[in-house]
Coordinates of C-alpha atoms in Angstrom, one line a residue:
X117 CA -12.6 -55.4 -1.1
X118 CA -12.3 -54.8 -4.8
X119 CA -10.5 -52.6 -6.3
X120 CA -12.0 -50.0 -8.7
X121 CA -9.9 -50.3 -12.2
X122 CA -7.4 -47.2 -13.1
X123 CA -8.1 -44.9 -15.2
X124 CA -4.5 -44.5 -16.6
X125 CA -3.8 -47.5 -18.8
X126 CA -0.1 -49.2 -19.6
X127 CA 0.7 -51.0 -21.8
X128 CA 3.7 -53.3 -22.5
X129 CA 7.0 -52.4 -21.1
X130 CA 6.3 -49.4 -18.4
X131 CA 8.4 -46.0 -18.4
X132 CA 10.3 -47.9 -15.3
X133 CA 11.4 -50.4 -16.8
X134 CA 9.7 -53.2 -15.7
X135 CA 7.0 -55.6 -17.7
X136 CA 3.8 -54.3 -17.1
X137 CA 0.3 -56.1 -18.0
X138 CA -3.0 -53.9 -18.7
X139 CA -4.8 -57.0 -18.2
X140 CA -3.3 -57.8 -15.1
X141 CA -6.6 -57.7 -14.0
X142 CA -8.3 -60.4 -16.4
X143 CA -5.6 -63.0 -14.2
X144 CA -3.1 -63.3 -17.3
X145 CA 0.2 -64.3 -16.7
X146 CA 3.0 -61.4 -17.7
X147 CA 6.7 -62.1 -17.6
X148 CA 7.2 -60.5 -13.7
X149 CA 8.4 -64.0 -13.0
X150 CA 6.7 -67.0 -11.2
X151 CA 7.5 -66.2 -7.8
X152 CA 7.4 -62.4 -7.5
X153 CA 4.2 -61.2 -5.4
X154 CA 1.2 -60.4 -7.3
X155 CA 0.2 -58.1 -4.5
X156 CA 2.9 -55.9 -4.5
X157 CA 2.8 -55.3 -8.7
X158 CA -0.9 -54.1 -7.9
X159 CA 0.0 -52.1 -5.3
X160 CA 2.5 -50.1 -7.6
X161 CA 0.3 -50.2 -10.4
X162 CA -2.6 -48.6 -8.7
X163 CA -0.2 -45.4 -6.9
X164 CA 0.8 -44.9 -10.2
X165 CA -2.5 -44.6 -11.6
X166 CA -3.4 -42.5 -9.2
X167 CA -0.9 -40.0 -9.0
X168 CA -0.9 -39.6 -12.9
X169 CA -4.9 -39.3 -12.7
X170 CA -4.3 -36.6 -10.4
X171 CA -1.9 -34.4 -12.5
X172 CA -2.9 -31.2 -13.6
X173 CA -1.2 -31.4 -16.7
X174 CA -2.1 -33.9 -19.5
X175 CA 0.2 -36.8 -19.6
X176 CA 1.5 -39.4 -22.4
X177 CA 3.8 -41.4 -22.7
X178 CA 5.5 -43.8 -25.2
X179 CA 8.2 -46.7 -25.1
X180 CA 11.0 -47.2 -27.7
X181 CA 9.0 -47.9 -30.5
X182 CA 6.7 -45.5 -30.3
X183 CA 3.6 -47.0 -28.6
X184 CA 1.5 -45.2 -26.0
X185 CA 1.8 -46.6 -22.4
X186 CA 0.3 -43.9 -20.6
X187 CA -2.3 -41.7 -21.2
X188 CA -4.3 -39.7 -17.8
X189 CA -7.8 -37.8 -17.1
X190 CA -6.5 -34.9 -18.0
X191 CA -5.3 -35.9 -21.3
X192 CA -8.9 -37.5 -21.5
X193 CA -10.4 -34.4 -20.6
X194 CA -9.0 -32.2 -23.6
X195 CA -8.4 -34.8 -26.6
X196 CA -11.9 -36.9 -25.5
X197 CA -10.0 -40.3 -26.2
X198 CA -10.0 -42.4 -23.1
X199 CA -6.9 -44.7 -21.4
X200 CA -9.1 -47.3 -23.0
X201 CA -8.6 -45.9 -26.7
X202 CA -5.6 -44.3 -26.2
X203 CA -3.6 -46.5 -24.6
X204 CA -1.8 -49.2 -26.9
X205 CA -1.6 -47.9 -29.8
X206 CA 1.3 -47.1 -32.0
X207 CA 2.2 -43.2 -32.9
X208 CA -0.6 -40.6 -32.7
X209 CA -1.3 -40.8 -36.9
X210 CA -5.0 -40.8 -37.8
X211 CA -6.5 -40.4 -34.3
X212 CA -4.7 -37.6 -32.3
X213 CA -2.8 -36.1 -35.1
X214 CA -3.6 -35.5 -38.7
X215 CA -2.0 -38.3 -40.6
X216 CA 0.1 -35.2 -42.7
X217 CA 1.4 -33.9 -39.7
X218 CA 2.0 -37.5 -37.6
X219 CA 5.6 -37.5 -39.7
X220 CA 6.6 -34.7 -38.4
X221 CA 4.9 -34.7 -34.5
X222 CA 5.9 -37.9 -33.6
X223 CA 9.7 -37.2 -34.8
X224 CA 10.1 -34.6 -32.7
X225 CA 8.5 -36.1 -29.6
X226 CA 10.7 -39.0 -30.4
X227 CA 14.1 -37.7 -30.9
X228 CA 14.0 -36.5 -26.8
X229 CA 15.2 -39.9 -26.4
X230 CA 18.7 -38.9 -27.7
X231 CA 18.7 -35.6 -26.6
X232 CA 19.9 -34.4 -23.5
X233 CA 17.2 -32.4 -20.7
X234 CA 13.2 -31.2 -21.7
X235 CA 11.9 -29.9 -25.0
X236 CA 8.9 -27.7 -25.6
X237 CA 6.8 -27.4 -29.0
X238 CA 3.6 -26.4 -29.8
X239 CA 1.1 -28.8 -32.0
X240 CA -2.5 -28.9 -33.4
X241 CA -3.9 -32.1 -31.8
X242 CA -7.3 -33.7 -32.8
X243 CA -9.7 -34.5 -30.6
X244 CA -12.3 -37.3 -30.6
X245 CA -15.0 -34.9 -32.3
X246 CA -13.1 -34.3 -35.2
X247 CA -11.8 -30.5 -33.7
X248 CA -8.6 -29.2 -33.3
X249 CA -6.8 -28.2 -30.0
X250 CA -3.1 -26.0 -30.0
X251 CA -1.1 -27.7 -27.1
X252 CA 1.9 -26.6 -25.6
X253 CA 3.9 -29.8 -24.8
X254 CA 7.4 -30.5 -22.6
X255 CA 8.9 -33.6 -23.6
X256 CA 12.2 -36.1 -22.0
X257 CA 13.6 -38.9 -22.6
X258 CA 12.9 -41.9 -19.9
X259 CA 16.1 -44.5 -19.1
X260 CA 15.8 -48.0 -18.0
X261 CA 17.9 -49.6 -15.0
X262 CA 21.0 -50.0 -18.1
X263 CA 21.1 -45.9 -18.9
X264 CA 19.3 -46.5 -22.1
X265 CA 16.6 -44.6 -23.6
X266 CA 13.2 -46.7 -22.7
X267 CA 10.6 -44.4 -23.8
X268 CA 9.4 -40.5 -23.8
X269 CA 7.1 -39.1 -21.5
X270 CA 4.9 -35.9 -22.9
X271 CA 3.2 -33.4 -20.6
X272 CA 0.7 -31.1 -22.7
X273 CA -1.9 -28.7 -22.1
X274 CA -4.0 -26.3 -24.1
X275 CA -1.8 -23.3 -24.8
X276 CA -4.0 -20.5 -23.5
X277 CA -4.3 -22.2 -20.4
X278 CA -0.6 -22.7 -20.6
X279 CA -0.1 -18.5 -21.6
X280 CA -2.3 -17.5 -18.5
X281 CA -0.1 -19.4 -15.9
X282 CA 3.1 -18.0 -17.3
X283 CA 1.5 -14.5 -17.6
X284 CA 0.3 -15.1 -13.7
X285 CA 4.0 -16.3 -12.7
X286 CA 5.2 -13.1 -14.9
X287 CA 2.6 -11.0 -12.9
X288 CA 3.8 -12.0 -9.8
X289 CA 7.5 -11.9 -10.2
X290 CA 7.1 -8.8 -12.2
X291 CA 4.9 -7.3 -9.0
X292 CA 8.0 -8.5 -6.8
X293 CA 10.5 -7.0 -8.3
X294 CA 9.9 -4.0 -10.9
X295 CA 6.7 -2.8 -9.5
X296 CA 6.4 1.3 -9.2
X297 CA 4.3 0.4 -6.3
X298 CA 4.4 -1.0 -2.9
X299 CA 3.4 -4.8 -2.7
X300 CA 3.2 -7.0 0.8
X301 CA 1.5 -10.1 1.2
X302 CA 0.0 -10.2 4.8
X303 CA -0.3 -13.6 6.4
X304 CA -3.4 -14.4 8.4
X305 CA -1.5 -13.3 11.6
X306 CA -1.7 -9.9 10.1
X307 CA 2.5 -10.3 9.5
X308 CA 4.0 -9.6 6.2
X309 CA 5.3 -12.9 4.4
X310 CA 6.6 -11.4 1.0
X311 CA 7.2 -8.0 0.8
X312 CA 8.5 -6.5 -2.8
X313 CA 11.4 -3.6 -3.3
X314 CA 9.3 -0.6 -3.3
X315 CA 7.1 -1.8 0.2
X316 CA 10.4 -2.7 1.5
X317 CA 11.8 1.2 0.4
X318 CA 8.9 2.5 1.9
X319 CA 8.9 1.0 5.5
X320 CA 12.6 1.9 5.6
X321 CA 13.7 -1.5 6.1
X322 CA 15.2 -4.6 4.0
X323 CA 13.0 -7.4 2.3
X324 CA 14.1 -9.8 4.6
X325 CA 14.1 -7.9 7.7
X326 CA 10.5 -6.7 7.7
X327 CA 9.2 -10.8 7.2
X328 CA 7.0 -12.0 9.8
X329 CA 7.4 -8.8 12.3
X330 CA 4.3 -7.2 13.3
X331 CA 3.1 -4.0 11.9
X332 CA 3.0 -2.3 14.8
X333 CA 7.5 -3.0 14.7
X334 CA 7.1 -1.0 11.4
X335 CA 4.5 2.1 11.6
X336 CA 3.9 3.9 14.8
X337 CA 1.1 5.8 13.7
X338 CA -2.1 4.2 11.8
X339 CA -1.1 0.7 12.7
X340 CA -5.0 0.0 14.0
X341 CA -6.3 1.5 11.0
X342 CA -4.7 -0.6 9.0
X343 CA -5.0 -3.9 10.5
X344 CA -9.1 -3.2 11.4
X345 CA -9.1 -2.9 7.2
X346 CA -6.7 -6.5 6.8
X347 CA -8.9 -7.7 9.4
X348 CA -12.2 -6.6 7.3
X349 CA -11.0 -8.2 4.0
X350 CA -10.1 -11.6 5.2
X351 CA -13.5 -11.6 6.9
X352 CA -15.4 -10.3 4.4
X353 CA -13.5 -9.5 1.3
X354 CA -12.0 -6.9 -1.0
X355 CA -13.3 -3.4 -0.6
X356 CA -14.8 -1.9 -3.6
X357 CA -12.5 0.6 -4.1
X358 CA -9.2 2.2 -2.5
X359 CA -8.4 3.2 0.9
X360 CA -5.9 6.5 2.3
X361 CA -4.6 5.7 5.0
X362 CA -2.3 8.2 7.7
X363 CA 0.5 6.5 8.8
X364 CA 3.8 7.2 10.6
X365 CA 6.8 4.9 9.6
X366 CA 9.8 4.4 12.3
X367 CA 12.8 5.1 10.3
X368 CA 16.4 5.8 11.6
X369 CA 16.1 9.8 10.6
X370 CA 12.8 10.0 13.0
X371 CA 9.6 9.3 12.1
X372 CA 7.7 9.9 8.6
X373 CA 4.0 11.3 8.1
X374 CA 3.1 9.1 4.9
X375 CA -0.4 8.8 3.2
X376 CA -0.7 5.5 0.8
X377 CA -3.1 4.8 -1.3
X378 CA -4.2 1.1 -0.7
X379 CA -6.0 -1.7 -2.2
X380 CA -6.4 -5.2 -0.4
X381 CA -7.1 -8.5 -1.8
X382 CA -8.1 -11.2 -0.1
X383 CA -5.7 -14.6 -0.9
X384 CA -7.5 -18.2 -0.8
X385 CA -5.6 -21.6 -1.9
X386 CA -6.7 -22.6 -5.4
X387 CA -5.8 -26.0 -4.2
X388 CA -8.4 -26.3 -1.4
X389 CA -12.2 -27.7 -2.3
X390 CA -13.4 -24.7 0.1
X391 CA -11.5 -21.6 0.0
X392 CA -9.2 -20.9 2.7
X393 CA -7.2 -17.9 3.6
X394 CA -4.3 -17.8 2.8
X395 CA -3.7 -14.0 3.9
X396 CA -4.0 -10.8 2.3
X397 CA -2.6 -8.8 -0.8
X398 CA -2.0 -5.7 0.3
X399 CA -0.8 -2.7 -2.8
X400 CA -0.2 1.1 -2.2
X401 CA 0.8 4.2 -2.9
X402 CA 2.3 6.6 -1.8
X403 CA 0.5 9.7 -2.3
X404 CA 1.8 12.0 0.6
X405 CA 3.1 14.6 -1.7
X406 CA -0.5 15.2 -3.3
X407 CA -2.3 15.0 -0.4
X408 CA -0.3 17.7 1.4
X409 CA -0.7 20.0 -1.9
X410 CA -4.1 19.5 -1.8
X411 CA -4.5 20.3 2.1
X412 CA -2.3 23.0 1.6
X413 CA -4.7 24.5 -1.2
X414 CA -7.7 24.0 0.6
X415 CA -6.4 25.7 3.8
X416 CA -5.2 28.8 1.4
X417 CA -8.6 29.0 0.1
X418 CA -10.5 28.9 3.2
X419 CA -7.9 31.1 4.6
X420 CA -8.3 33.7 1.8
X421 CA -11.8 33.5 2.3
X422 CA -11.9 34.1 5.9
X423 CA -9.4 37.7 5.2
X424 CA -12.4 38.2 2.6
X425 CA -15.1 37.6 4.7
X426 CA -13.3 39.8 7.6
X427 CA -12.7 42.8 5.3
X428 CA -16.3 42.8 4.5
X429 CA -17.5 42.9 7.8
X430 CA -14.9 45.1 8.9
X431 CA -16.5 47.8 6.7
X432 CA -19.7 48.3 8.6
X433 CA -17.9 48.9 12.0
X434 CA -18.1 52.5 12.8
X435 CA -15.5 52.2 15.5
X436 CA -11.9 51.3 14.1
X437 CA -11.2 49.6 17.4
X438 CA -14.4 47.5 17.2
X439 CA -13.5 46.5 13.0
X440 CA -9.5 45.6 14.3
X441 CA -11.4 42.8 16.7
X442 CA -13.4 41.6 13.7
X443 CA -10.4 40.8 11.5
X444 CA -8.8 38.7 15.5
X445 CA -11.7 37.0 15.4
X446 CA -12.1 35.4 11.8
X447 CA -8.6 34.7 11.5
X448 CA -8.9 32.6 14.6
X449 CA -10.7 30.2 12.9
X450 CA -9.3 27.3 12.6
X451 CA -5.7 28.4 12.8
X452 CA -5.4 29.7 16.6
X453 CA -6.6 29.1 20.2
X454 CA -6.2 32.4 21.6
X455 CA -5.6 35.9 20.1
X456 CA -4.0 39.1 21.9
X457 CA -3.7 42.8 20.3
X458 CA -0.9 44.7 22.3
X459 CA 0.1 48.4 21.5
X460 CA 2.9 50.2 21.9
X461 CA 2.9 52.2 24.9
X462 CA 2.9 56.2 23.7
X463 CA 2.2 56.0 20.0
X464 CA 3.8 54.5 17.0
X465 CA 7.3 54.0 17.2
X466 CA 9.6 54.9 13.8
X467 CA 12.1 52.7 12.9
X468 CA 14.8 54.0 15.1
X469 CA 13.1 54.0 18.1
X470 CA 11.6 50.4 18.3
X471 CA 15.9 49.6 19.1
X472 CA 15.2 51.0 23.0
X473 CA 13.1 49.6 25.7
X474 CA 9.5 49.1 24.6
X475 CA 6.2 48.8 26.8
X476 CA 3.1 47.1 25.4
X477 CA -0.6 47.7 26.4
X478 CA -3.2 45.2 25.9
X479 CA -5.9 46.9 23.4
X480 CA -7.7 43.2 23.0
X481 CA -8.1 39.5 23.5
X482 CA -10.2 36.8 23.2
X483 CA -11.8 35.1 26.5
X484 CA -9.3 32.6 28.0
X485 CA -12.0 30.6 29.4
X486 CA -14.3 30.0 27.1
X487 CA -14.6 30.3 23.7
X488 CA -16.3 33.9 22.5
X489 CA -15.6 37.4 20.4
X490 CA -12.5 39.2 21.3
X491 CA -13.3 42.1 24.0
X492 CA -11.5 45.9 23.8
X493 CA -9.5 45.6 27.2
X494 CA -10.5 48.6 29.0
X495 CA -8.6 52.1 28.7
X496 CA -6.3 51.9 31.7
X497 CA -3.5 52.1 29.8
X498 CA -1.3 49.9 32.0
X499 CA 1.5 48.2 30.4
X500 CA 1.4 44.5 30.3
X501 CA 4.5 42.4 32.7
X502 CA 6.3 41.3 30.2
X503 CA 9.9 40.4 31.0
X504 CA 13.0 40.9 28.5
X505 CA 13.2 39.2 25.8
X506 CA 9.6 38.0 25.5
X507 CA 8.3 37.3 22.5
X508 CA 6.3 40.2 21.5
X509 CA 9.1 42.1 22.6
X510 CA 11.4 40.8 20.4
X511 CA 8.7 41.1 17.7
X512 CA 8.6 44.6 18.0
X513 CA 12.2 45.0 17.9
X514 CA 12.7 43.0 14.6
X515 CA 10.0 44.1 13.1
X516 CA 9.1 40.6 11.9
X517 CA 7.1 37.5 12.7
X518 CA 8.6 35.2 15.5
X519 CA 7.2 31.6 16.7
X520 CA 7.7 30.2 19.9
X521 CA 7.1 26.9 21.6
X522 CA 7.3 24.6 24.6
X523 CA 7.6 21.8 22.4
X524 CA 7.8 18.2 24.4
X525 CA 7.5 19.5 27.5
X526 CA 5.6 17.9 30.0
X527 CA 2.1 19.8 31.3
X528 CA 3.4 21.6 33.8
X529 CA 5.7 22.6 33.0
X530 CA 4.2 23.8 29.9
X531 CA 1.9 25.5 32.1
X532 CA 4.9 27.6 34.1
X533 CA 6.4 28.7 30.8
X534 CA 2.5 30.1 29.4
X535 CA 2.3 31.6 32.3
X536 CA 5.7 33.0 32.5
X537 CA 5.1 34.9 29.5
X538 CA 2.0 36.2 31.0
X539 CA -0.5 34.3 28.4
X540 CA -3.4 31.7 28.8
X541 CA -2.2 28.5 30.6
X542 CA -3.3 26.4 28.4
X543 CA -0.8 27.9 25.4
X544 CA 1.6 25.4 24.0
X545 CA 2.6 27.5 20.1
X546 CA 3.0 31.2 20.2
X547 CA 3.1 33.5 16.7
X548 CA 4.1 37.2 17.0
X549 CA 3.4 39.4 14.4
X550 CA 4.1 43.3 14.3
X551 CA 1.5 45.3 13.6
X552 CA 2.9 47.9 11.0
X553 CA 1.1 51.0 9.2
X554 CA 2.2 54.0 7.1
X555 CA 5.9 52.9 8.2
X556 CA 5.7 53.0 12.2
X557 CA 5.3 49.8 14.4
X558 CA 1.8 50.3 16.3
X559 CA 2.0 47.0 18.4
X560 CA 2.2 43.3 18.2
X561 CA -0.2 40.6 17.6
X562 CA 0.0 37.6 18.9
X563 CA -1.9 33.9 18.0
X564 CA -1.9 31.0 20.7
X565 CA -2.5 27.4 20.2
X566 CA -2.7 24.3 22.7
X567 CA -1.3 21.2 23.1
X568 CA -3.9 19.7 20.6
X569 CA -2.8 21.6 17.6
X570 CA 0.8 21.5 15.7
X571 CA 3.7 24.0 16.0
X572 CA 3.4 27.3 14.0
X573 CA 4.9 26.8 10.7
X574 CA 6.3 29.2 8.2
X575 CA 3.1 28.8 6.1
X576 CA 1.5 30.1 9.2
X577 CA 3.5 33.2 9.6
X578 CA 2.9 34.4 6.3
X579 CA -0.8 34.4 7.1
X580 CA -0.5 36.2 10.5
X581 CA 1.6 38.7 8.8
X582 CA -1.4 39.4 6.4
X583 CA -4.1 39.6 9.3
X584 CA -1.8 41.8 11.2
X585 CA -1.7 44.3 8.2
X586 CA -5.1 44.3 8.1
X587 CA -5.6 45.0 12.1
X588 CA -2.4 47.8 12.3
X589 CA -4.7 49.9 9.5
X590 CA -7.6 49.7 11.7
X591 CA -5.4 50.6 14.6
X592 CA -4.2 53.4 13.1
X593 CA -7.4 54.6 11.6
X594 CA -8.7 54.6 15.2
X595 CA -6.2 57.0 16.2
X596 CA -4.5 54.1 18.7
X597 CA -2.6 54.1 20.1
X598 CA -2.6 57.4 22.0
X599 CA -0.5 59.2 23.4
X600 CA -0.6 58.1 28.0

């Protein structure tokens, strides 16, 4: 089967070496010797054409004196002179440099030959249409089998093509190491495979360490979140804008309630006629810090609002009892599961006496069972079972807010010690705040949540201490409690 002739054209002695014919082909005899296989010379000659035809970069190259020997598609592609034209003649002057600056050019592509390692330079070529083309070149000197210099090659290509892969490699290394912002490159098995110092700070592990182990080893928290949206952008694609995602990240100190701000960019070899995915760039954020401020100012608002909206309605209760109830029931929302009002037992207590034994009487609460308005309890007067050192009890005796919690326990137990404390199964979180006005403790107020909601915080108390201000007035206003 014949061969299809090689684009890349030598002439003369090769870069190896060895004599090399470019009209092998036409059946003329070269200096190989007589007996050394023409099949094998062919062989060579074709691998080499091919591999050179297949460089990215523009190759030349030149023997001793200064003659071109090698010249690819590439270099074809930006000068327009083909192996044909190029290849053969002597020095660049008149055709791929202007005869004024071929002096110059070809002197310092020359003089690699004596110098030791590569050189780089920059020169205005000429291509076949008469234009000119800024090349960036990188130049060294070939040696034959004896040591000596046989030649230069010449690897060139247009400078701004040049500039945007070293500002690409700059990008990446600089997004590797200096980068104010966390930067992971997910493989298709959804593992990290590069992983830059920030990402690495931020997972609370080392570079190395967190390569190739699963997310799920890393965050405890948001892990399916995050690998549905890897999962979406080597499917379908980057995302037209950034994601917040909640995660929790496993660190040595306990876990770590992060927010970060991520964009994702789908990775496909450039090398590949079809793209294929390579994996995904993953870059984030942490923006924890602004999200809890802004969460923090929302719930302040909503929560001034609600002791706003509470005061208003308050107003148009005739009975006192009836408006303290109104302020329970709007501070409730969304901040509490279950609300109880409980006075001391024969009227206000000064200062001095709340250090004695104290008995609290349910005035109100709010249905256990279902959700509803708090009720008045009724007028019995009976004090409510509560054993020393409850809670509310200490409450009244401080004269200040107090949490309480069953934390990790398991259901039932959680159960026993809601119901120990004489309060709604369900009760996880307990907040006590004393109800104060005109400088006597009237009772204590207490908020409930359930296992679904977080631990009172001190954020919370501050707000329970506001809504029990509000309720002790009312209290007191109504004349309650009364004397039994």
């Amino acid at each position: 089967m014949a061969r299809s002739e090689p684009t890349c054209r030598t002439y003369g002695r090769s870069l190896q070496g060895v004599q090399v014919s470019a009209s092998r082909r036409s059946g003329t005899t070269d200096e190989l010797g007589p007996e050394e296989p023409e099949r094998d010379g062919s062989d060579g000659q074709d691998l080499l054409a091919a591999l050179l035809d297949g460089m990215d970069a523009a190759l030349c190259a030149f023997d001793a004196d200064g003659v071109v020997t090698h010249w690819n598609r590439e270099a074809e592609r930006i000068l327009g002179w083909s192996a044909d034209e190029a290849v053969g003649r002597r020095g660049l002057a008149g055709w791929a440099v202007r005869s004024a600056d071929a002096e110059e050019v070809e002197g310092r592509l020359l003089s690699v030959m004596h110098a030791p390692g590569r050189q780089v330079h920059e020169f205005a070529l000429l291509t076949k249409d008469g234009g000119r083309v800024l090349v960036r070149t990188q130049s060294a000197a070939v040696r034959g089998p004896d040591g000596k210099p046989a030649g230069v090659y010449c690897a060139f290509s247009e400078v701004h093509a040049q500039i945007d892969l070293e500002r690409s490699i700059a990008l990446s290394e600089a997004l590797f190491e200096d980068a104010s912002w966390g930067v992971v490159l997910v493989d298709v098995d959804l593992r990290p495979a590069v992983v830059n110092a920030h990402a690495a700070r931020a997972l609370g592990t080392g570079r190395t360490s967190v390569l190739g182990r699963p997310l799920g080893e890393l965050l405890s928290q948001g892990v399916e979140e995050l690998e549905s949206a890897l999962q979406h952008v080597l499917a379908e694609g980057a995302p037209p804008a950034p994601a917040e995602v909640w995660v929790s990240v496993r660190a040595s100190e306990g876990e770590k309630r992060r927010c970060w701000r991520s964009g994702f960019l789908r990775l496909a070899s450039p090398l590949a006629e079809e793209p294929v995915p390579l994996g995904v760039g993953w870059l984030f954020q942490d923006v924890t810090e602004a999200r809890q401020a802004e969460q923090e100012a929302s719930l302040l608002r909503f929560r001034m609002q609600q002791l706003h909206r509470a005061s208003r309605a308050a107003a148009e209760c005739e009975d006192p009892a009836e408006a303290a109830t109104v302020h329970l029931d709007f501070a409730l929302a969304g901040f509490a599961d279950h609300a109880l009002i409980d006075r001391v037992a024969g009227g206000a207590l000064t200062d001095a006496e709340t250090e004695g034994p104290v008995r609290l009487v349910r005035v109100a609460a709010t249905p256990s069972g279902a959700p509803g308005p708090s009720k008045l309890a009724d007028r019995a007067g009976l004090p409510v079972r509560y054993a020393e050192g409850h809670p509310a009890l200490q409450c009244v005796e401080r004269m200040g807010a107090l949490r309480a919690s069953a934390g990790t326990a398991p259901p039932e137990a959680a159960r026993e010690w809601a119901l120990a404390r004489q309060w709604p199964p369900d009760a996880v979180h307990a907040l006590c705040a004393v109800l104060r006005s005109r400088g006597r403790t009237l009772g204590v107020v207490t908020f409930l949540r359930g296992a679904g909601r977080s631990a009172f915080e001190r954020s919370d108390a501050m707000y329970a201490e506001d809504v029990a201000v509000r309720i002790a007035t009312a209290l007191d206003l109504a004349g309650l409690p009364q004397e039994r």
